[in-house]
Short mmCIF file of C-alpha atoms in Angstrom, two decimals:
data_model
loop_
_atom_site.label_atom_id
_atom_site.label_comp_id
_atom_site.label_asym_id
_atom_site.label_seq_id
_atom_site.Cartn_x
_atom_site.Cartn_y
_atom_site.Cartn_z
CA MET A 1 -45.46 1.53 0.71
CA LYS A 2 -44.51 5.15 2.45
CA THR A 3 -42.60 3.13 4.91
CA THR A 4 -40.67 0.63 1.27
CA LEU A 5 -40.20 4.40 -0.33
CA LEU A 6 -38.34 5.78 2.55
CA ALA A 7 -35.91 2.55 3.41
CA ILE A 8 -35.13 2.80 -0.54
CA GLY A 9 -34.37 6.22 -0.22
CA ALA A 10 -32.07 5.93 2.63
CA LEU A 11 -30.68 1.92 1.71
CA MET A 12 -29.73 5.10 -2.49
CA LEU A 13 -28.37 7.05 -0.02
CA TRP A 14 -25.88 4.40 2.36
CA SER A 15 -25.06 3.40 -0.71
CA GLU A 16 -23.33 6.34 -2.03
CA ALA A 17 -22.11 7.61 1.08
CA SER A 18 -20.27 3.94 1.39
CA VAL A 19 -18.54 4.61 -2.36
CA TYR A 20 -17.62 8.42 -2.24
CA ALA A 21 -16.90 8.87 1.10
CA ALA A 22 -15.79 7.55 4.47
CA SER A 23 -14.22 9.29 7.28
CA ALA A 24 -11.75 7.47 10.62
CA THR A 25 -10.72 9.62 13.52
CA ALA A 26 -8.80 7.24 16.14
CA THR A 27 -7.06 8.40 20.02
CA SER A 28 -5.31 6.95 22.21
CA ILE A 29 -3.17 8.46 25.41
CA ALA A 30 -1.22 6.69 27.81
CA THR A 31 0.55 7.80 31.11
CA ASN A 32 3.07 6.87 33.37
CA GLY A 33 5.20 4.52 31.05
CA GLY A 34 1.68 3.18 29.15
CA SER A 35 1.48 2.17 26.16
CA SER A 36 -0.93 3.72 22.97
CA ARG A 37 -2.15 2.70 19.74
CA ALA A 38 -4.53 4.36 17.43
CA THR A 39 -4.87 3.71 14.28
CA ALA A 40 -7.81 4.89 11.98
CA VAL A 41 -8.40 2.66 8.18
CA ALA A 42 -11.08 4.65 5.37
CA VAL A 43 -12.21 3.20 2.27
CA GLY A 44 -14.85 5.61 -0.76
CA ASN A 45 -13.56 8.89 -1.03
CA ALA A 46 -11.67 8.82 2.19
CA ASP A 47 -10.36 10.75 4.88
CA ALA A 48 -8.11 8.68 7.91
CA SER A 49 -7.27 10.45 11.27
CA ALA A 50 -5.04 9.41 14.22
CA VAL A 51 -3.44 10.45 17.05
CA ALA A 52 -1.11 8.76 20.19
CA GLY A 53 0.64 9.64 22.98
CA ALA A 54 2.43 8.58 25.62
CA THR A 55 4.34 9.43 28.48
CA ASN A 56 6.81 8.89 30.65
CA GLY A 57 9.00 6.31 28.97
CA GLY A 58 5.66 5.21 27.39
CA ARG A 59 5.19 4.22 23.62
CA ALA A 60 2.94 5.76 21.32
CA ILE A 61 2.10 4.35 17.87
CA ALA A 62 0.08 6.16 15.16
CA ASN A 63 -1.11 3.68 11.57
CA SER A 64 -3.43 5.58 9.75
CA THR A 65 -4.70 3.79 6.42
CA ALA A 66 -6.65 6.25 3.55
CA PHE A 67 -8.62 4.65 0.18
CA GLY A 68 -10.02 7.31 -2.88
CA ASN A 69 -11.81 5.41 -5.12
CA ARG A 70 -14.05 6.18 -8.90
CA ARG A 71 -12.73 9.50 -8.57
CA GLY A 72 -10.08 10.23 -5.98
CA TYR A 73 -9.27 12.60 -2.87
CA ALA A 74 -7.87 9.94 -0.34
CA SER A 75 -6.21 11.92 3.01
CA SER A 76 -4.19 10.42 6.20
CA ASP A 77 -2.77 11.70 8.72
CA ALA A 78 -0.94 10.10 11.62
CA ILE A 79 -0.35 11.56 14.55
CA ALA A 80 2.66 9.95 17.70
CA THR A 81 4.24 11.63 20.78
CA ALA A 82 6.37 10.86 23.40
CA ASP A 83 7.82 11.50 26.46
CA ARG A 84 11.41 9.67 26.86
CA GLY A 85 10.13 6.69 24.92
CA LEU A 86 9.27 5.66 21.77
CA ALA A 87 6.91 7.30 19.24
CA VAL A 88 6.37 5.82 15.79
CA SER A 89 4.07 7.16 13.23
CA ASN A 90 2.58 5.91 10.58
CA SER A 91 0.92 6.59 6.97
CA ARG A 92 -0.37 5.86 3.94
CA ALA A 93 -3.15 7.21 1.30
CA ASP A 94 -4.26 5.77 -2.20
CA ALA A 95 -5.93 7.50 -4.40
CA ARG A 96 -7.32 6.78 -8.61
CA GLY A 97 -9.16 9.18 -11.56
CA TYR A 98 -10.04 7.63 -14.14
CA PHE A 99 -12.42 9.13 -17.54
CA GLY A 100 -11.34 13.20 -16.70
CA GLY A 101 -11.37 12.77 -12.30
CA ARG A 102 -8.85 14.07 -10.42
CA ALA A 103 -6.85 11.74 -7.85
CA ILE A 104 -5.84 13.25 -5.21
CA ALA A 105 -3.72 11.37 -2.86
CA THR A 106 -2.52 12.75 0.98
CA SER A 107 -0.53 11.48 3.58
CA GLU A 108 0.78 13.24 6.08
CA SER A 109 3.15 11.73 9.50
CA LEU A 110 5.35 12.76 12.24
CA ALA A 111 6.93 11.01 15.05
CA ALA A 112 7.91 13.45 18.21
CA THR A 113 9.92 12.90 21.09
CA VAL A 114 11.46 13.65 23.89
CA GLY A 115 14.72 11.64 25.26
CA GLY A 116 13.43 8.95 23.27
CA VAL A 117 13.71 7.26 19.51
CA ALA A 118 10.81 9.02 17.09
CA ILE A 119 9.97 7.32 13.46
CA SER A 120 7.95 8.36 11.41
CA ASN A 121 6.83 6.77 7.09
CA SER A 122 4.35 7.82 4.67
CA ASP A 123 3.40 7.26 2.22
CA ALA A 124 1.26 8.64 -1.04
CA THR A 125 0.04 6.97 -4.59
CA SER A 126 -2.27 8.19 -7.29
CA ARG A 127 -3.31 6.91 -10.71
CA GLY A 128 -5.31 9.05 -13.04
CA VAL A 129 -6.15 6.95 -16.42
CA TRP A 130 -7.39 8.99 -19.18
CA GLY A 131 -7.55 12.80 -18.77
CA GLY A 132 -8.00 12.37 -15.47
CA GLN A 133 -5.26 14.14 -13.01
CA ALA A 134 -3.13 12.32 -10.06
CA GLN A 135 -1.45 13.90 -7.27
CA SER A 136 0.54 12.82 -4.69
CA HIS A 137 2.15 13.90 -1.81
CA SER A 138 4.08 12.69 0.93
CA THR A 139 5.27 14.61 3.72
CA SER A 140 6.81 12.55 6.64
CA ALA A 141 8.68 14.00 9.74
CA ALA A 142 10.54 12.44 12.54
CA LEU A 143 11.92 14.62 15.61
CA SER A 144 13.72 13.91 18.97
CA ARG A 145 15.21 16.27 21.70
CA TRP A 146 17.99 13.91 22.42
CA GLY A 147 18.66 11.19 19.73
CA ILE A 148 17.32 9.27 17.16
CA ALA A 149 15.25 10.24 14.70
CA THR A 150 14.40 8.19 11.63
CA SER A 151 11.60 9.59 8.54
CA ASP A 152 10.57 8.17 5.75
CA SER A 153 8.51 9.75 2.95
CA ARG A 154 7.78 8.34 -0.22
CA ALA A 155 5.27 9.84 -2.97
CA HIS A 156 4.41 7.89 -6.33
CA SER A 157 2.11 9.37 -9.35
CA ASP A 158 0.78 7.33 -12.02
CA SER A 159 -0.81 9.05 -15.79
CA ARG A 160 -1.43 8.12 -18.95
CA PHE A 161 -3.46 8.94 -21.76
CA TRP A 162 -3.37 12.97 -21.94
CA GLY A 163 -3.47 12.86 -17.77
CA ARG A 164 -1.70 14.77 -15.76
CA ALA A 165 0.79 13.41 -12.95
CA VAL A 166 2.43 14.90 -9.94
CA SER A 167 4.75 13.67 -7.12
CA ARG A 168 6.00 15.23 -4.21
CA SER A 169 7.71 13.90 -1.06
CA ASP A 170 9.50 15.60 1.37
CA SER A 171 10.93 14.73 4.56
CA LEU A 172 12.79 16.18 7.74
CA ALA A 173 14.72 14.56 10.16
CA ASP A 174 16.10 16.12 13.40
CA SER A 175 17.77 15.37 16.60
CA ASP A 176 19.28 17.64 18.72
CA GLY A 177 21.21 15.03 20.86
CA GLY A 178 22.73 12.61 17.73
CA ILE A 179 21.43 10.48 15.23
CA ALA A 180 18.92 11.65 12.08
CA ARG A 181 18.08 10.30 8.97
CA SER A 182 15.74 12.22 6.16
CA ARG A 183 14.94 9.59 3.51
CA VAL A 184 13.24 10.73 0.36
CA GLN A 185 11.44 9.13 -2.52
CA SER A 186 9.35 11.23 -5.55
CA ASP A 187 8.09 9.62 -8.85
CA SER A 188 6.18 10.66 -11.33
CA ARG A 189 5.17 8.25 -14.83
CA ALA A 190 3.05 9.83 -17.59
CA GLY A 191 2.69 7.59 -20.81
CA PHE A 192 0.69 8.83 -24.61
CA PHE A 193 0.80 12.49 -24.76
CA ALA A 194 0.17 12.71 -20.95
CA SER A 195 2.62 15.12 -18.47
CA ALA A 196 4.61 13.85 -15.41
CA GLN A 197 6.12 16.63 -12.18
CA SER A 198 8.10 14.96 -9.41
CA ASP A 199 9.73 17.33 -6.23
CA GLY A 200 11.21 16.27 -3.68
CA ILE A 201 12.25 17.83 -0.45
CA GLY A 202 15.03 16.17 2.38
CA ILE A 203 16.46 17.63 5.63
CA SER A 204 18.71 15.55 7.65
CA VAL A 205 19.64 17.51 11.43
CA ALA A 206 22.26 15.98 14.01
CA GLY A 207 22.54 18.19 17.35
CA PRO A 208 26.18 17.80 20.01
CA PHE A 209 27.59 13.91 18.80
CA ARG A 210 26.20 14.50 15.51
CA SER A 211 25.94 11.78 12.58
CA SER A 212 23.45 12.69 9.24
CA GLN A 213 21.94 11.72 6.89
CA SER A 214 20.01 12.87 3.94
CA ASP A 215 19.17 10.58 1.21
CA VAL A 216 16.56 11.86 -1.68
CA ARG A 217 15.24 11.20 -4.92
CA ALA A 218 13.39 12.12 -7.25
CA SER A 219 11.73 10.67 -10.97
CA SER A 220 10.08 11.57 -13.21
CA ARG A 221 9.19 9.40 -16.35
CA ALA A 222 7.90 10.81 -19.87
CA THR A 223 7.18 8.09 -22.65
CA ARG A 224 5.30 8.17 -25.97
CA PHE A 225 4.64 11.85 -26.15
CA GLY A 226 4.39 12.26 -22.96
CA ARG A 227 6.55 15.57 -20.89
CA GLY A 228 8.51 15.07 -17.36
CA ASN A 229 9.92 17.21 -15.09
CA ALA A 230 11.87 16.45 -11.46
CA ASN A 231 13.32 18.23 -8.66
CA ALA A 232 15.70 17.40 -5.96
CA VAL A 233 16.79 18.82 -3.05
CA GLY A 234 18.47 17.73 -0.08
CA ILE A 235 19.91 19.47 3.13
CA GLU A 236 22.07 17.75 5.48
CA ILE A 237 23.65 19.80 9.07
CA ARG A 238 26.00 19.24 11.32
CA PRO A 239 25.60 21.69 13.82
#
């Protein structure tokens, strides 16, 4: 009988953890021109992180995905670094909150390389319904010491029925040798007495041979007695 009760209790705890808690971490390092890939996936209330590194002309790829269900929270991090090689970082987070719950989706992606190519993408999506709060924050940075850095960041929040939606997207592309691109998109939607706030900041920096670009878009839509506000800032630097 005691054994049966212990088994039932363990099963209940495991079920609760599977719904509300999750964590994943992945790390991969390659040397002397090798290739490394790190992938982390978390589903539940979520948490995910991936780190990849490569040296001497190697390739580093980091992917991270987090999905938070029930009452929200999802966080994802991906970092890739390469020495005279290719660094690619992708991150995605999704959170959902209902009935007064709070959905927070945070996605951060960083790719950095010396003498190579750096590519970074980040995505965050959150939804809040029936008094729930939806907050999404996406950050993307691509750094290259010599040339070509591309960064892309997106954030989307949707709130309905007395909820609140807040989305923020930050993107930075920096290249010392030339060609740096940055793209930002932030979108918030609110309906039925809800409020929406969207902010977007994009920075693009290019070096000696110069070519820089920064596209920023922040959109806030409010319908059916909702309130909306949007702010967008784009900065292009050519030293």
